[in-house]
Coordinates of C-alpha atoms in Angstrom, one line a residue:
M4 CA 53.6 -35.4 -126.6
I5 CA 52.7 -36.5 -123.2
Y6 CA 51.4 -40.1 -123.0
K7 CA 49.1 -41.0 -120.4
E8 CA 49.3 -44.2 -118.3
L9 CA 47.3 -47.1 -119.4
P10 CA 45.8 -49.9 -117.0
A11 CA 48.2 -52.6 -116.2
E12 CA 46.3 -55.1 -118.5
G13 CA 44.2 -54.5 -121.7
I14 CA 43.4 -51.1 -123.2
P15 CA 40.6 -48.7 -122.5
V16 CA 37.7 -49.6 -124.9
I17 CA 34.1 -48.3 -124.4
Q18 CA 32.0 -51.3 -125.5
A19 CA 28.1 -51.8 -125.7
S20 CA 28.1 -53.0 -122.3
D21 CA 29.2 -49.7 -121.2
I22 CA 26.3 -47.7 -122.7
R23 CA 24.1 -46.9 -120.0
S24 CA 21.7 -44.5 -122.1
S25 CA 19.8 -45.3 -125.4
A26 CA 19.8 -41.6 -126.5
D27 CA 21.7 -40.8 -129.6
I28 CA 25.5 -40.3 -128.9
V29 CA 27.2 -37.2 -130.7
L30 CA 31.1 -36.9 -130.6
N31 CA 33.4 -34.5 -132.3
A32 CA 36.9 -35.1 -133.1
D33 CA 39.7 -33.9 -135.5
V34 CA 39.7 -37.4 -136.9
V35 CA 37.5 -40.5 -136.8
V36 CA 38.9 -43.8 -137.9
V37 CA 36.5 -46.6 -139.1
G38 CA 38.4 -50.0 -138.3
S39 CA 41.1 -50.8 -136.0
G40 CA 43.3 -53.2 -137.9
V41 CA 46.6 -52.5 -138.9
G42 CA 45.9 -49.4 -141.3
G43 CA 43.4 -47.9 -138.9
S44 CA 45.5 -48.7 -135.6
V45 CA 49.0 -47.2 -137.4
I46 CA 47.3 -43.9 -138.7
A47 CA 45.2 -43.4 -135.2
H48 CA 48.5 -43.5 -133.3
E49 CA 50.3 -41.2 -135.8
L50 CA 47.8 -38.7 -135.7
A51 CA 46.9 -38.4 -132.2
A52 CA 50.7 -38.6 -131.3
A53 CA 50.8 -35.3 -133.3
G54 CA 48.3 -33.8 -131.0
K55 CA 45.1 -34.3 -133.2
S56 CA 42.0 -35.6 -131.4
V57 CA 41.3 -39.2 -132.7
I58 CA 38.3 -41.5 -132.3
V59 CA 38.6 -45.2 -133.6
L60 CA 35.6 -47.2 -134.2
E61 CA 35.5 -51.0 -134.6
A62 CA 32.4 -53.1 -135.3
G63 CA 33.9 -56.2 -133.7
R64 CA 34.3 -57.0 -130.0
Y65 CA 37.1 -55.9 -127.6
V66 CA 38.5 -59.3 -126.6
P67 CA 41.5 -58.6 -124.1
S68 CA 44.3 -61.2 -124.5
S69 CA 43.8 -62.5 -121.2
Q70 CA 40.6 -64.3 -122.6
F71 CA 42.1 -65.8 -125.4
T72 CA 41.7 -69.7 -125.0
E73 CA 43.9 -71.1 -127.9
D74 CA 40.6 -72.8 -128.9
M75 CA 39.8 -72.0 -132.6
A76 CA 36.3 -72.6 -132.7
W77 CA 36.0 -70.4 -130.0
A78 CA 38.3 -67.6 -132.1
L79 CA 36.0 -68.3 -135.2
E80 CA 32.8 -67.3 -133.2
N81 CA 34.4 -64.1 -131.0
L82 CA 37.3 -62.9 -133.3
Y83 CA 36.6 -63.6 -137.1
Q84 CA 34.2 -62.1 -139.6
D85 CA 31.2 -64.0 -140.2
V86 CA 32.4 -66.7 -137.8
G87 CA 35.0 -67.4 -140.4
T88 CA 32.5 -68.2 -143.1
Q89 CA 32.8 -65.1 -145.2
T90 CA 32.8 -66.5 -148.7
N91 CA 32.6 -65.6 -152.5
T92 CA 29.1 -65.4 -153.8
V93 CA 29.3 -69.2 -155.2
G94 CA 30.9 -70.2 -151.8
D95 CA 34.0 -72.0 -153.0
T96 CA 36.5 -69.6 -151.3
V97 CA 36.6 -68.9 -147.8
V98 CA 37.7 -64.9 -147.3
L99 CA 39.1 -65.0 -143.7
Q100 CA 39.2 -61.5 -141.7
G101 CA 39.3 -60.5 -138.1
R102 CA 36.5 -58.7 -136.8
C103 CA 37.6 -57.5 -133.2
M104 CA 39.4 -54.7 -131.7
G105 CA 42.8 -54.8 -133.3
G106 CA 41.4 -56.6 -136.7
S107 CA 43.1 -59.3 -138.5
S108 CA 46.5 -58.5 -136.6
V109 CA 44.8 -60.5 -133.5
V110 CA 44.4 -63.6 -135.5
S111 CA 47.2 -63.4 -138.2
A112 CA 49.8 -65.9 -138.2
T113 CA 52.3 -63.2 -137.6
I114 CA 54.0 -63.0 -140.9
A115 CA 55.5 -60.0 -141.6
A116 CA 57.4 -59.6 -145.1
R117 CA 58.2 -56.7 -147.4
A118 CA 56.5 -56.5 -150.9
P119 CA 59.3 -57.4 -153.5
D120 CA 61.1 -54.5 -154.9
Y121 CA 59.6 -55.4 -158.5
V122 CA 56.1 -54.9 -157.0
L123 CA 57.1 -51.5 -155.4
E124 CA 58.6 -50.6 -158.6
S125 CA 55.6 -51.1 -160.4
W126 CA 53.5 -49.0 -158.0
A127 CA 55.8 -46.3 -158.5
K128 CA 56.2 -46.2 -162.3
D129 CA 53.0 -48.2 -163.8
H130 CA 50.8 -46.7 -161.2
G131 CA 52.5 -43.0 -160.5
I132 CA 53.0 -43.5 -156.9
E133 CA 56.5 -42.1 -156.4
G134 CA 56.3 -42.5 -152.5
L135 CA 56.0 -46.3 -152.6
A136 CA 59.2 -46.9 -154.9
P137 CA 61.6 -49.0 -152.8
D138 CA 64.0 -46.1 -151.5
K139 CA 61.1 -43.9 -150.5
I140 CA 59.0 -46.5 -148.5
N141 CA 62.0 -48.3 -146.9
R142 CA 62.2 -46.0 -144.1
Y143 CA 58.7 -46.8 -143.3
Y144 CA 59.3 -50.5 -143.5
E145 CA 62.1 -50.3 -141.1
K146 CA 60.0 -47.8 -138.5
V147 CA 57.3 -50.7 -138.3
E148 CA 59.7 -53.5 -138.3
K149 CA 61.5 -51.9 -135.2
R150 CA 58.2 -51.4 -133.4
L151 CA 57.0 -54.7 -134.1
H152 CA 60.0 -56.7 -133.2
V153 CA 60.1 -58.3 -136.9
H154 CA 62.9 -60.7 -137.2
L155 CA 63.7 -63.9 -139.2
N156 CA 62.9 -67.1 -137.6
E157 CA 65.6 -68.6 -135.6
P158 CA 66.1 -72.5 -135.6
H159 CA 64.3 -73.0 -132.5
E160 CA 61.0 -71.3 -133.8
I161 CA 61.0 -73.6 -137.0
N162 CA 58.9 -76.8 -136.1
D163 CA 58.8 -80.3 -137.4
C164 CA 56.1 -79.7 -139.9
A165 CA 58.4 -76.8 -141.4
N166 CA 61.4 -78.7 -141.3
A167 CA 59.9 -81.5 -143.6
V168 CA 59.6 -78.9 -146.0
I169 CA 63.1 -77.7 -145.7
R170 CA 64.4 -81.4 -146.1
G171 CA 62.2 -81.8 -149.3
C172 CA 63.5 -78.2 -150.8
E173 CA 67.0 -79.1 -150.0
A174 CA 66.8 -82.2 -151.4
L175 CA 65.5 -80.8 -154.8
G176 CA 67.8 -77.6 -154.6
W177 CA 65.0 -75.4 -154.1
S178 CA 65.7 -72.0 -152.1
W179 CA 63.8 -71.3 -149.2
R180 CA 63.7 -69.0 -146.1
P181 CA 62.9 -68.7 -142.7
Q182 CA 59.7 -66.9 -142.3
S183 CA 59.8 -63.1 -141.0
R184 CA 57.5 -62.5 -138.1
N185 CA 56.2 -59.8 -135.9
V186 CA 56.6 -61.4 -132.4
K187 CA 58.6 -61.0 -129.3
Q188 CA 60.1 -64.1 -127.5
C189 CA 57.5 -66.4 -128.9
A190 CA 55.9 -68.8 -126.7
L191 CA 55.7 -71.4 -129.6
T192 CA 52.5 -72.7 -128.6
G193 CA 51.1 -73.1 -132.2
H194 CA 47.7 -71.4 -132.0
C195 CA 48.6 -67.9 -133.7
L196 CA 45.2 -68.0 -135.4
A197 CA 43.0 -68.2 -132.7
G198 CA 45.0 -65.1 -131.0
C199 CA 47.9 -64.8 -128.5
P200 CA 47.3 -65.0 -124.8
S201 CA 50.8 -64.1 -123.8
D202 CA 50.8 -60.8 -126.0
R203 CA 53.9 -61.9 -127.4
K204 CA 52.5 -61.5 -130.8
A205 CA 52.6 -57.8 -131.8
S206 CA 49.3 -57.3 -132.8
M207 CA 47.6 -53.9 -132.8
Q208 CA 46.2 -54.7 -129.6
V209 CA 49.4 -54.4 -127.7
T210 CA 51.3 -52.0 -130.2
Y211 CA 49.8 -49.1 -131.9
L212 CA 46.2 -49.2 -130.5
A213 CA 47.6 -48.9 -127.1
W214 CA 49.9 -46.4 -128.1
A215 CA 46.9 -44.4 -129.7
A216 CA 44.9 -44.6 -126.4
A217 CA 48.0 -43.6 -124.5
A218 CA 48.2 -40.7 -126.8
G219 CA 44.6 -39.4 -126.1
A220 CA 42.7 -41.3 -128.9
T221 CA 39.3 -42.9 -128.0
L222 CA 38.5 -46.3 -128.6
Y223 CA 35.0 -47.9 -129.4
A224 CA 34.1 -51.4 -130.0
D225 CA 30.9 -52.8 -131.4
T226 CA 30.4 -50.0 -133.2
Y227 CA 29.1 -50.5 -136.9
V228 CA 29.5 -47.3 -139.1
E229 CA 26.7 -47.5 -141.5
S230 CA 27.7 -44.4 -143.7
I231 CA 30.1 -41.5 -144.1
L232 CA 28.6 -38.3 -143.7
T233 CA 29.6 -35.6 -146.3
K234 CA 28.7 -31.9 -147.1
N235 CA 29.7 -30.1 -150.4
G236 CA 32.0 -32.6 -151.6
R237 CA 33.9 -32.9 -148.2
A238 CA 33.8 -35.8 -145.5
V239 CA 32.3 -34.4 -142.1
G240 CA 32.0 -37.6 -140.2
V241 CA 30.2 -41.0 -139.8
S242 CA 27.1 -42.5 -138.4
G243 CA 26.5 -45.7 -137.3
Q244 CA 24.8 -48.0 -134.4
I245 CA 26.6 -49.1 -131.1
I246 CA 25.3 -53.1 -131.2
D247 CA 25.3 -55.5 -128.3
P248 CA 27.6 -58.4 -129.6
N249 CA 25.7 -61.1 -127.6
N250 CA 21.9 -60.3 -128.8
H251 CA 22.8 -58.0 -131.8
S252 CA 20.2 -55.3 -130.4
V253 CA 21.0 -51.5 -131.0
V254 CA 22.2 -50.1 -127.8
A255 CA 22.4 -46.6 -129.1
N256 CA 22.8 -44.6 -132.5
I257 CA 26.4 -42.7 -132.8
K258 CA 27.3 -39.9 -135.0
V259 CA 31.0 -38.6 -135.0
N260 CA 31.7 -35.2 -136.3
A261 CA 35.2 -35.1 -137.6
Q262 CA 37.5 -33.0 -139.9
I263 CA 39.0 -36.0 -141.6
V264 CA 37.4 -39.7 -142.1
V265 CA 39.5 -42.7 -142.4
A266 CA 38.2 -45.7 -143.9
A267 CA 40.2 -48.9 -142.7
A268 CA 37.8 -51.5 -142.5
G269 CA 39.8 -53.8 -144.8
A270 CA 39.5 -54.9 -148.6
I271 CA 36.0 -56.2 -148.3
H272 CA 34.4 -53.8 -146.1
T273 CA 36.2 -50.5 -147.0
P274 CA 34.5 -50.5 -150.6
L275 CA 31.1 -51.6 -148.9
L276 CA 31.4 -48.6 -146.4
L277 CA 32.0 -46.1 -149.3
Q278 CA 29.1 -47.5 -151.8
R279 CA 26.6 -47.3 -148.6
S280 CA 27.9 -43.8 -148.2
K281 CA 27.1 -43.1 -151.9
V282 CA 30.7 -41.9 -152.5
P283 CA 30.9 -40.7 -156.4
N284 CA 32.0 -43.8 -158.7
K285 CA 32.5 -42.2 -162.0
N286 CA 35.0 -44.2 -163.1
D287 CA 33.3 -47.5 -161.8
Q288 CA 36.4 -48.4 -159.9
L289 CA 35.3 -48.7 -156.6
G290 CA 34.9 -52.3 -155.2
R291 CA 36.7 -53.5 -158.4
N292 CA 40.3 -54.7 -159.0
L293 CA 39.9 -57.2 -155.9
C294 CA 42.6 -59.7 -155.3
L295 CA 42.0 -62.5 -153.1
H296 CA 45.4 -64.1 -153.4
P297 CA 43.9 -67.5 -153.3
T298 CA 45.3 -70.1 -151.0
S299 CA 45.2 -74.1 -151.0
V300 CA 46.4 -76.5 -148.6
V301 CA 48.6 -79.6 -149.7
L302 CA 49.1 -82.1 -146.8
G303 CA 52.0 -84.4 -146.6
K304 CA 51.6 -87.6 -144.5
F305 CA 54.9 -89.0 -143.1
P306 CA 55.8 -92.3 -141.3
V307 CA 56.6 -90.7 -138.2
P308 CA 54.5 -87.9 -136.2
V309 CA 55.5 -84.3 -136.9
Y310 CA 53.2 -82.6 -134.8
G311 CA 52.4 -79.8 -136.9
W312 CA 50.5 -77.8 -134.3
R313 CA 53.5 -77.5 -132.3
G314 CA 55.9 -74.6 -132.3
A315 CA 55.6 -71.2 -134.3
F316 CA 52.6 -71.9 -136.7
A317 CA 54.7 -69.8 -139.4
G318 CA 58.2 -71.6 -139.8
M319 CA 59.5 -71.0 -143.3
H320 CA 58.5 -70.1 -146.8
V321 CA 59.9 -71.3 -150.1
D322 CA 61.1 -68.5 -152.2
E323 CA 62.3 -70.5 -155.6
F324 CA 59.3 -69.2 -157.5
L325 CA 58.7 -65.9 -155.6
T326 CA 60.3 -63.9 -158.4
E327 CA 58.5 -62.2 -161.2
A328 CA 60.3 -64.1 -163.6
N329 CA 59.2 -67.4 -161.8
G330 CA 55.4 -66.9 -161.4
K331 CA 55.3 -64.9 -158.0
M332 CA 54.3 -68.0 -156.3
L333 CA 54.5 -68.1 -152.5
M334 CA 54.8 -71.6 -150.8
E335 CA 54.7 -71.4 -147.0
S336 CA 54.7 -74.1 -144.0
G337 CA 51.7 -73.9 -141.5
L338 CA 49.2 -76.8 -140.4
A339 CA 46.0 -75.0 -139.6
A340 CA 43.7 -76.5 -136.6
P341 CA 41.3 -79.1 -137.4
V342 CA 38.4 -76.9 -136.7
Q343 CA 39.5 -74.6 -139.6
L344 CA 40.2 -77.1 -141.9
M345 CA 37.0 -78.4 -141.4
A346 CA 35.5 -75.1 -142.4
Q347 CA 37.5 -75.6 -145.7
N348 CA 35.9 -79.1 -146.2
E349 CA 39.4 -80.6 -145.6
L350 CA 38.2 -83.2 -143.0
S351 CA 35.9 -85.2 -144.6
V352 CA 32.9 -87.1 -142.9
G353 CA 32.1 -90.3 -141.2
V354 CA 34.7 -93.1 -141.2
D355 CA 36.9 -90.9 -143.4
H356 CA 36.7 -87.9 -140.7
I357 CA 38.2 -90.5 -137.9
R358 CA 40.8 -91.8 -140.2
F359 CA 41.9 -88.3 -140.8
M360 CA 42.0 -86.9 -137.3
E361 CA 43.7 -90.4 -136.1
E362 CA 46.4 -89.5 -138.4
F363 CA 46.5 -85.6 -138.0
K364 CA 49.9 -85.9 -136.0
Y365 CA 51.8 -87.3 -139.0
F366 CA 50.8 -84.3 -141.5
S367 CA 52.9 -81.5 -142.8
A368 CA 51.2 -78.8 -144.7
L369 CA 52.5 -76.4 -147.5
N370 CA 50.3 -73.3 -148.1
V371 CA 50.5 -72.7 -152.0
L372 CA 49.4 -69.0 -152.7
V373 CA 49.3 -67.9 -156.4
P374 CA 48.8 -64.2 -157.3
D375 CA 45.4 -63.4 -159.2
T376 CA 44.9 -60.5 -161.4
G377 CA 42.6 -58.4 -159.7
H378 CA 39.3 -59.4 -161.6
G379 CA 37.2 -59.3 -158.3
F380 CA 34.4 -57.0 -157.4
V381 CA 33.2 -56.6 -154.1
H382 CA 29.8 -54.7 -153.6
W383 CA 26.8 -53.5 -151.7
S384 CA 23.5 -54.9 -152.7
G385 CA 20.3 -53.3 -151.2
P386 CA 19.5 -50.6 -148.8
I387 CA 21.8 -49.3 -146.1
R388 CA 20.0 -51.1 -143.6
G389 CA 18.9 -54.7 -144.6
G390 CA 21.2 -54.9 -147.6
A391 CA 24.2 -57.6 -148.2
K392 CA 27.8 -57.8 -149.2
R393 CA 28.7 -59.7 -152.5
I394 CA 32.0 -60.8 -153.1
E395 CA 32.4 -61.7 -156.9
W396 CA 35.3 -63.6 -157.4
N397 CA 36.5 -66.8 -159.2
M398 CA 39.5 -68.2 -160.3
T399 CA 40.2 -67.9 -164.2
K400 CA 41.2 -70.8 -166.4
D401 CA 44.9 -69.3 -166.2
E402 CA 45.2 -69.1 -162.6
F403 CA 43.8 -72.6 -162.1
N404 CA 46.5 -74.0 -164.1
V405 CA 49.1 -72.0 -162.4
Y406 CA 47.8 -73.6 -159.2
K407 CA 47.9 -77.0 -160.4
E408 CA 51.7 -76.4 -161.0
G409 CA 52.1 -75.3 -157.3
L410 CA 50.3 -78.5 -156.5
K411 CA 53.0 -80.4 -158.3
R412 CA 55.9 -78.7 -156.6
A413 CA 54.2 -79.0 -153.1
G414 CA 53.9 -82.7 -153.8
R415 CA 57.6 -82.9 -155.2
I416 CA 58.6 -81.3 -151.8
F417 CA 57.0 -83.6 -149.8
F418 CA 57.9 -86.8 -151.5
A419 CA 61.4 -85.6 -151.8
A420 CA 61.1 -85.3 -147.7
G421 CA 60.0 -88.8 -147.3
A422 CA 56.3 -88.4 -147.0
E423 CA 54.3 -91.6 -147.8
R424 CA 51.4 -89.9 -149.4
V425 CA 50.2 -86.3 -150.5
Y426 CA 46.5 -85.3 -150.2
L427 CA 45.6 -82.6 -152.7
P428 CA 43.1 -79.7 -152.0
T429 CA 40.3 -81.0 -154.4
Y430 CA 36.6 -81.7 -153.4
Q431 CA 37.1 -84.9 -154.9
R432 CA 39.4 -86.2 -152.1
I433 CA 42.3 -86.8 -154.5
Q434 CA 45.6 -88.1 -153.2
A435 CA 49.0 -89.3 -154.4
T436 CA 51.1 -92.2 -153.1
S437 CA 54.5 -91.4 -155.3
V438 CA 56.0 -88.8 -157.3
N439 CA 55.7 -91.0 -160.3
E440 CA 51.8 -90.8 -160.2
L441 CA 51.7 -87.2 -159.1
D442 CA 51.8 -85.1 -162.4
D443 CA 48.8 -87.1 -163.8
I444 CA 46.9 -87.0 -160.8
V445 CA 47.2 -83.3 -160.9
E446 CA 46.4 -83.1 -164.5
S447 CA 43.2 -85.0 -163.7
I448 CA 41.7 -81.9 -161.8
D449 CA 39.2 -80.4 -163.9
Y450 CA 38.7 -76.7 -164.2
G451 CA 34.8 -77.4 -164.8
A452 CA 32.1 -74.8 -164.7
L453 CA 34.2 -71.5 -164.4
G454 CA 36.4 -73.4 -161.9
L455 CA 33.7 -73.7 -159.3
F456 CA 34.2 -76.1 -156.8
S457 CA 37.2 -77.8 -158.2
M458 CA 39.7 -76.8 -155.4
R459 CA 39.2 -76.0 -151.6
L460 CA 40.3 -72.2 -151.3
V461 CA 40.8 -69.6 -148.6
S462 CA 41.8 -66.0 -148.8
L463 CA 44.0 -64.5 -146.4
N464 CA 45.2 -61.5 -148.2
A465 CA 42.1 -59.7 -149.7
Q466 CA 43.4 -56.3 -151.1
G467 CA 43.1 -53.7 -154.0
S468 CA 39.1 -52.9 -154.0
C469 CA 39.7 -49.4 -153.5
R470 CA 43.1 -48.9 -155.6
M471 CA 45.7 -46.0 -155.1
G472 CA 47.0 -44.4 -158.2
A473 CA 47.9 -41.2 -159.8
D474 CA 45.4 -41.7 -162.8
R475 CA 42.1 -41.1 -161.3
K476 CA 40.1 -42.6 -164.5
K477 CA 41.8 -45.9 -162.8
A478 CA 42.0 -45.3 -159.4
V479 CA 39.7 -44.6 -156.4
V480 CA 42.4 -43.0 -154.2
D481 CA 45.0 -40.6 -155.0
P482 CA 48.8 -41.0 -154.2
Y483 CA 48.4 -39.3 -150.8
G484 CA 45.7 -41.8 -149.7
Q485 CA 42.8 -39.5 -150.3
V486 CA 39.6 -40.5 -152.2
Y487 CA 39.6 -38.3 -155.3
E488 CA 35.8 -37.8 -155.3
V489 CA 35.4 -36.7 -151.5
S490 CA 37.9 -34.6 -149.8
G491 CA 39.0 -35.4 -146.4
L492 CA 38.2 -39.0 -146.9
F493 CA 41.3 -41.5 -146.9
V494 CA 42.0 -44.8 -147.1
S495 CA 44.5 -46.9 -144.9
D496 CA 44.1 -50.8 -145.4
A497 CA 44.8 -53.4 -148.1
S498 CA 42.1 -52.1 -150.4
L499 CA 44.8 -49.4 -151.5
L500 CA 47.1 -51.9 -153.1
P501 CA 47.4 -50.9 -156.7
S502 CA 48.1 -54.6 -157.4
I503 CA 48.8 -57.9 -155.5
A504 CA 51.6 -57.5 -153.2
V505 CA 52.8 -61.1 -153.5
Q506 CA 54.0 -61.2 -150.2
H507 CA 51.5 -61.2 -147.2
P508 CA 50.3 -57.4 -147.0
M509 CA 50.3 -56.6 -143.2
L510 CA 53.7 -55.0 -143.2
T511 CA 53.0 -53.2 -146.5
V512 CA 49.9 -51.7 -145.1
A513 CA 51.6 -50.6 -141.9
A514 CA 54.1 -49.1 -144.0
L515 CA 51.6 -47.4 -146.1
A516 CA 49.5 -46.0 -143.2
H517 CA 52.8 -44.3 -141.7
Y518 CA 53.3 -42.6 -145.3
I519 CA 49.8 -41.5 -145.4
S520 CA 50.2 -40.2 -142.2
D521 CA 52.9 -38.4 -143.0
Q522 CA 51.4 -36.9 -146.0
I523 CA 48.2 -35.8 -144.1
L524 CA 50.5 -33.8 -141.6
T525 CA 52.7 -32.3 -144.0
R526 CA 49.7 -31.3 -145.8
H527 CA 47.5 -30.4 -143.0
Q528 CA 46.4 -26.9 -143.8
G529 CA 44.5 -28.4 -146.9
Y530 CA 43.0 -31.5 -144.6
F531 CA 42.2 -29.7 -141.2
W532 CA 40.1 -26.1 -141.1
S533 CA 41.0 -25.9 -137.0

């Protein structure tokens, strides 16, 4: 494969501002990929490098890294889905997702961790996907880790916010590990969630998307795909609109004829796309089994400044409770910017808000992630144009009780590290001033009416809404990545995951995309007709 030279800065992307005519655009390709996040970018590169003509369509903007400001308010407006306010139907869980060229990889915390072996073994045994067994998928993990510069944080990459957590863990005798991240020579500016202006984060923009473009793939931003086109039970392309991101006017209609369609819009928007496209749903599994991997932030206030926004955002994680026997609970350091905490109702108002901001430099943060059981449902309501998404998800009573145990553990870590007080992520503004009162205070948190608005929650890792599996009665996608009910239609994102990955799924999605690419290329006679 001969790669073409790219511009010195940025990647070649066709945007709404480049369209000079309102005439309908009709394109032809071997493969059209909907979504430019990790799953879409990897598969686009692998198929383009194999000589296939590939077109990638991204609904969000193309914002080159030279325009990143490290201002979270700007990032929410320009790089996030729904300006960072995408929520479940009742509005008590914020579902964060990137909406830009490169997807969530552009605004990620650079956490790159493999799924635990017990998860992979379950996918292979319980869901019949032999290719995801640890000894089979490890080679794909290794390939991605090498390409994305994945490494364990060195001591200089662990900031004082994380060191406070480490002190607490060591005082309690609890196991912890440096975070594994996809970054090369990190500049340690601490604003990963707003995009990396120095290109040191190995996001899709500076890796697989750039490589895909160099291999001949064509990239479109500002392109909202409304539906997948099918003929005689086979996907034959997509249709949608190119929309000006500044005034939301339709610049042109677009249609791409293709032999293979890859849906890679993420665990929220891929099932919505399939539903809008009237993909058959005989087993009623499309959009179901949604896991949000709910996350809450516990803050510890220390007597001396820890400056949690300095250094690498993701420093370490507590793996004491990460095993299957210990509840699959993930806890990790990382203090979000005030504007993002405000979106989670963390900063209070009035005098309390002023006090919070004055004390911000004294805060360390522990993010508690509790596995949910895939009881969520995302679906499209109404017509293709003018309809709306609905994310149906509420924390169960059992998950709520596990969460409270996580709050106690986080509080113990902070007090063991010398914190003066611990702020708990509840709407009632609860705080503890000593480990002696911690348990009683946490137990006072009421589940309420179906757990609504008890705790401030955010989802960083939506997954599982187009489940992969060998049993077509329980899955949407077969073990090779193809949708059961429509041939030539593949899925390549976190919606595939048969159950919660426990760790952040980015690395697993990338490995899966490599795996699916290999399946397509080795079985090409069944997928390509020319």
